[in-house]
Coordinates of C-alpha atoms in Angstrom, one line a residue:
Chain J
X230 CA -0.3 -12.4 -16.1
X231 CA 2.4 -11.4 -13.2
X232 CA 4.3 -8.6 -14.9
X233 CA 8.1 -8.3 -14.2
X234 CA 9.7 -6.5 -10.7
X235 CA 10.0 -2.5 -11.8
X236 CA 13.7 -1.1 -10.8
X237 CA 12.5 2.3 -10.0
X238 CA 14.3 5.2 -8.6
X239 CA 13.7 5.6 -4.9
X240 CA 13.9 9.0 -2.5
X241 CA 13.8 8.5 1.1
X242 CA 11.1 10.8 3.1
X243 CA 11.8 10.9 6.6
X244 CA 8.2 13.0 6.8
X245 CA 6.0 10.7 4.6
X246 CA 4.1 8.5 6.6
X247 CA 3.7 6.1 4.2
X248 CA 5.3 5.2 1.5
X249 CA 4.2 6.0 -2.2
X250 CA 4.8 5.8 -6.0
X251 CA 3.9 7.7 -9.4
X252 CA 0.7 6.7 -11.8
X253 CA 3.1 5.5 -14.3
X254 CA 4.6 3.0 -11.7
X255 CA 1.0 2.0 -11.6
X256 CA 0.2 1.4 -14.9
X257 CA 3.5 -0.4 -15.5
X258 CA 2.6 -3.0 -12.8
X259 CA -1.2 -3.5 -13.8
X260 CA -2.1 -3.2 -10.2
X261 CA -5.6 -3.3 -9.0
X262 CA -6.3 -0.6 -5.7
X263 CA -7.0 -2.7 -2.4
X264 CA -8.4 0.8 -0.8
X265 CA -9.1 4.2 -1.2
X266 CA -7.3 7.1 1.1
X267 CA -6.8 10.5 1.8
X268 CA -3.6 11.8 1.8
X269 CA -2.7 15.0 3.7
X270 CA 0.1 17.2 1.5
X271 CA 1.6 20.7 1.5
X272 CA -1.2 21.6 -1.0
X273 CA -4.1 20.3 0.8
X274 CA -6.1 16.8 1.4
X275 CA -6.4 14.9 -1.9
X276 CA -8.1 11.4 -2.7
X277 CA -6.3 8.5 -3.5
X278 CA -6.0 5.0 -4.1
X279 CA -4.0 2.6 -2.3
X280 CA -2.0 -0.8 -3.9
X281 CA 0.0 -4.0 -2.0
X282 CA 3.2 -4.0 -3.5
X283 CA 6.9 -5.6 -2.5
X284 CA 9.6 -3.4 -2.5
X285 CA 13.5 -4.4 -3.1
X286 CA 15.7 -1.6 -1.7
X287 CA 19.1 -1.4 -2.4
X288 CA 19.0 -3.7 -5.7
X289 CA 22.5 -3.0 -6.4
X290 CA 24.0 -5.0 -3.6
X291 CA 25.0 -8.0 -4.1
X292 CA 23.1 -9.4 -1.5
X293 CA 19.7 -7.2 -1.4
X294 CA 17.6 -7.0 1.6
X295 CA 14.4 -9.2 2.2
X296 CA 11.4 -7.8 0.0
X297 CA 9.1 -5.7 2.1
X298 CA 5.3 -6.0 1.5
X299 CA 4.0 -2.5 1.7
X300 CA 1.1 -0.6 1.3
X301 CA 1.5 2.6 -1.5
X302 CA -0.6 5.5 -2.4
X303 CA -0.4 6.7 -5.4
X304 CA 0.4 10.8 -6.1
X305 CA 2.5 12.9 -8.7
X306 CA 6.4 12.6 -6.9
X307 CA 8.8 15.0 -8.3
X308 CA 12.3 13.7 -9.3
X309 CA 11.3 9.9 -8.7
X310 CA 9.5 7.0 -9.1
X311 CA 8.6 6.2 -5.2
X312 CA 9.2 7.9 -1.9
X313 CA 10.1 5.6 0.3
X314 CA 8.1 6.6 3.7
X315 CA 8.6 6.1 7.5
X316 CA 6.5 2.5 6.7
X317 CA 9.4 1.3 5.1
X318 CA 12.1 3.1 6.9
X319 CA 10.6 1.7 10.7
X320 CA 11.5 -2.0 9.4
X321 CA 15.2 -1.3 9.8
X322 CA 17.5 1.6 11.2
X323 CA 18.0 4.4 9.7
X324 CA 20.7 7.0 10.7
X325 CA 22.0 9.9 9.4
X326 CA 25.5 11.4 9.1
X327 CA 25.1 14.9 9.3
X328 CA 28.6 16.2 9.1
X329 CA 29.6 14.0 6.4
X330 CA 26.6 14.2 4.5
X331 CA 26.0 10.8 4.4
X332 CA 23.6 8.0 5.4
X333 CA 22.9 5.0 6.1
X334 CA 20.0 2.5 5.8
X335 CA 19.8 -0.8 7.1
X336 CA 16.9 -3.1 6.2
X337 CA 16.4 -7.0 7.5
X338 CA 18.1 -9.4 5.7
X339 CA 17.1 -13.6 6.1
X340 CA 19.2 -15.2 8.5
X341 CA 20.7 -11.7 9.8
X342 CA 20.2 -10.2 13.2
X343 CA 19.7 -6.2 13.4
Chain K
X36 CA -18.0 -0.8 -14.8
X37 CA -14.8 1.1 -13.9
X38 CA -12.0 0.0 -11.6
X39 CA -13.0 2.8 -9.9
X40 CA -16.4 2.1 -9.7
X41 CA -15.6 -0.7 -8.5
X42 CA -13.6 0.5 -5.7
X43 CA -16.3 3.0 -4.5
X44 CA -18.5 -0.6 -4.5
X45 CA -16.2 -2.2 -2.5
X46 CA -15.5 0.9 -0.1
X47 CA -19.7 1.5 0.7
X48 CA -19.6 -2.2 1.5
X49 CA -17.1 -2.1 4.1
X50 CA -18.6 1.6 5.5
X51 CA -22.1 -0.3 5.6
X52 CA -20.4 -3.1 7.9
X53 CA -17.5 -0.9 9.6
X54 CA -19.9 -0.8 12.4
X55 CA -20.4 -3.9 13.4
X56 CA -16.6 -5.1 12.4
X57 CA -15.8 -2.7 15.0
X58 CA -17.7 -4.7 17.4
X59 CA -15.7 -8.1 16.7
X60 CA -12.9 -7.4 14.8
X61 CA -10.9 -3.8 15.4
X62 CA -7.6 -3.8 14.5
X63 CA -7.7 -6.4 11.8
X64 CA -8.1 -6.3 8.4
X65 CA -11.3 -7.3 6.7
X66 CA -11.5 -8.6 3.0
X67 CA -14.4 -7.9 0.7
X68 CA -14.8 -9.3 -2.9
X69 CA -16.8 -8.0 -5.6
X70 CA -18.0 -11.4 -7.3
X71 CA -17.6 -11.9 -10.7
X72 CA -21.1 -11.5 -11.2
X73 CA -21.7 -7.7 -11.2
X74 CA -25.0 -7.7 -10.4
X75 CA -23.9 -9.0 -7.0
X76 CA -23.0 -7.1 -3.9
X77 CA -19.2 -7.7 -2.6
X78 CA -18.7 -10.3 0.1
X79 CA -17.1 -10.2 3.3
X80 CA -14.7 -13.1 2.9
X81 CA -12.9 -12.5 6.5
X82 CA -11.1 -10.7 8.9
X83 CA -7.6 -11.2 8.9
X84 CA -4.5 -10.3 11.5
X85 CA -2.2 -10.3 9.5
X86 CA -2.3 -7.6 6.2
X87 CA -0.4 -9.9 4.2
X88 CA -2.6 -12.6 5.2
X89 CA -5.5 -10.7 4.0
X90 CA -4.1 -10.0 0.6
X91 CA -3.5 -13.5 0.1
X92 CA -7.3 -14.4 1.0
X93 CA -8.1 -11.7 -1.8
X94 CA -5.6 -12.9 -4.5
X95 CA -6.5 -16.8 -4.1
X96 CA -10.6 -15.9 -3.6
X97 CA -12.2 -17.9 -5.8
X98 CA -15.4 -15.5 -6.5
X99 CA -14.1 -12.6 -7.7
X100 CA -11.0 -11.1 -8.8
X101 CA -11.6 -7.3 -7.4
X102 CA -11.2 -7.1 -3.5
X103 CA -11.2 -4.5 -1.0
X104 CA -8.4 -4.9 1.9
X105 CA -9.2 -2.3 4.4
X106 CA -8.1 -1.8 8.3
X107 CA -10.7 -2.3 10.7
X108 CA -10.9 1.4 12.5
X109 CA -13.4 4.0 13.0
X110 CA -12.1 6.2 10.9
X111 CA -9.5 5.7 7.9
X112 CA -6.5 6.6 8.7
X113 CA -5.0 9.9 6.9
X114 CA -1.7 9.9 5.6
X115 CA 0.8 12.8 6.1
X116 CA 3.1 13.2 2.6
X117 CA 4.2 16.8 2.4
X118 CA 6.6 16.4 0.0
X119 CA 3.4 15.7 -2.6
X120 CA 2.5 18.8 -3.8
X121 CA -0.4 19.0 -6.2
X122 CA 0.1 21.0 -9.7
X123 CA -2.0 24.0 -10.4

């Protein structure tokens, strides 16, 4: 059984190396771990599991980017269902507006040059 | 046995060959798959260079359903999240 896509809430981390996503993102998804890991956080070196998932960004838009096949970790996020990590963010340009306090994310799209 | 036994089967498997994987296949990503028959040990299906690739041999591997997808390194990588913080 291939459960549905999970629109999940998103916050870019310009100082995760990695992106990752809650237990309950997890669960939802039925995913099996492909590894396990150690992630390094503010509170110390925890244990982990690691999962091959596709992420959608920007699933408003009419025209979405292209999926991105991504390894997550799994750990407690605060305020979100996924942080969205440098792995993700290296794929495209990002670039931030300071003065307006805006950004900007641009992500491959089929048949698009960036 | 749990998924996470499981995993920690899969994971000694890979340690127990990392050495020699080093030897012909750094930097790609090898595939091991816990048969369906517990009582056997997982298999090394291949070496991949592509990640993607490698899932796909796990998914589609007709022994077993649980798989191991691990970059070939000598030592596993660490990954920096500082936002995570753990709870009390």
């Amino acid at each position: 059984m291939i459960p549905d896509p999970f629109r999940a809430k998103g916050l870019i981390d310009t100082a995760a190396g990695a992106s990752c996503i809650n237990p309950a993102v997890i669960d939802r998804l039925l995913l099996d771990p492909l590894e396990q890991a150690r992630l390094r956080t503010a509170s110390g070196d925890i244990r982990t599991a690691g999962y091959h998932v596709t992420l959608t960004l920007g699933w408003t838009e009419h025209q979405p980017p292209d999926p991105i096949p991504v390894r997550v970790y799994v750990a407690e996020i605060a305020g979100a269902d996924a942080l969205v990590g440098l792995d993700v963010l290296r794929q495209g340009e990002f670039t931030l507006y300071g003065r307006i306090g805006r950004f900007a994310l641009t992500l491959p799209r089929r048949g698009a040059q960036l | 046995m749990t998924s996470t036994d499981l995993l920690d089967r899969l994971e000694a498997a890979f340690a127990k060959r990392r050495a020699g994987l080093l030897v012909t296949d750094a930097g790609r990503w090898a595939v091991f798959v816990q048969p369906f028959d517990g009582r056997c040990r997982p298999q090394l299906v291949g070496c991949f260079d592509d990640e993607n690739d490698a899932c796909e041999a796990g998914v589609s591997s007709p022994i077993g359903r649980r798989f191991l997808v691990k970059a070939i390194r000598a030592e596993d990588r660490v990954v920096s999240v500082p936002r995570v913080v753990l709870a009390d």
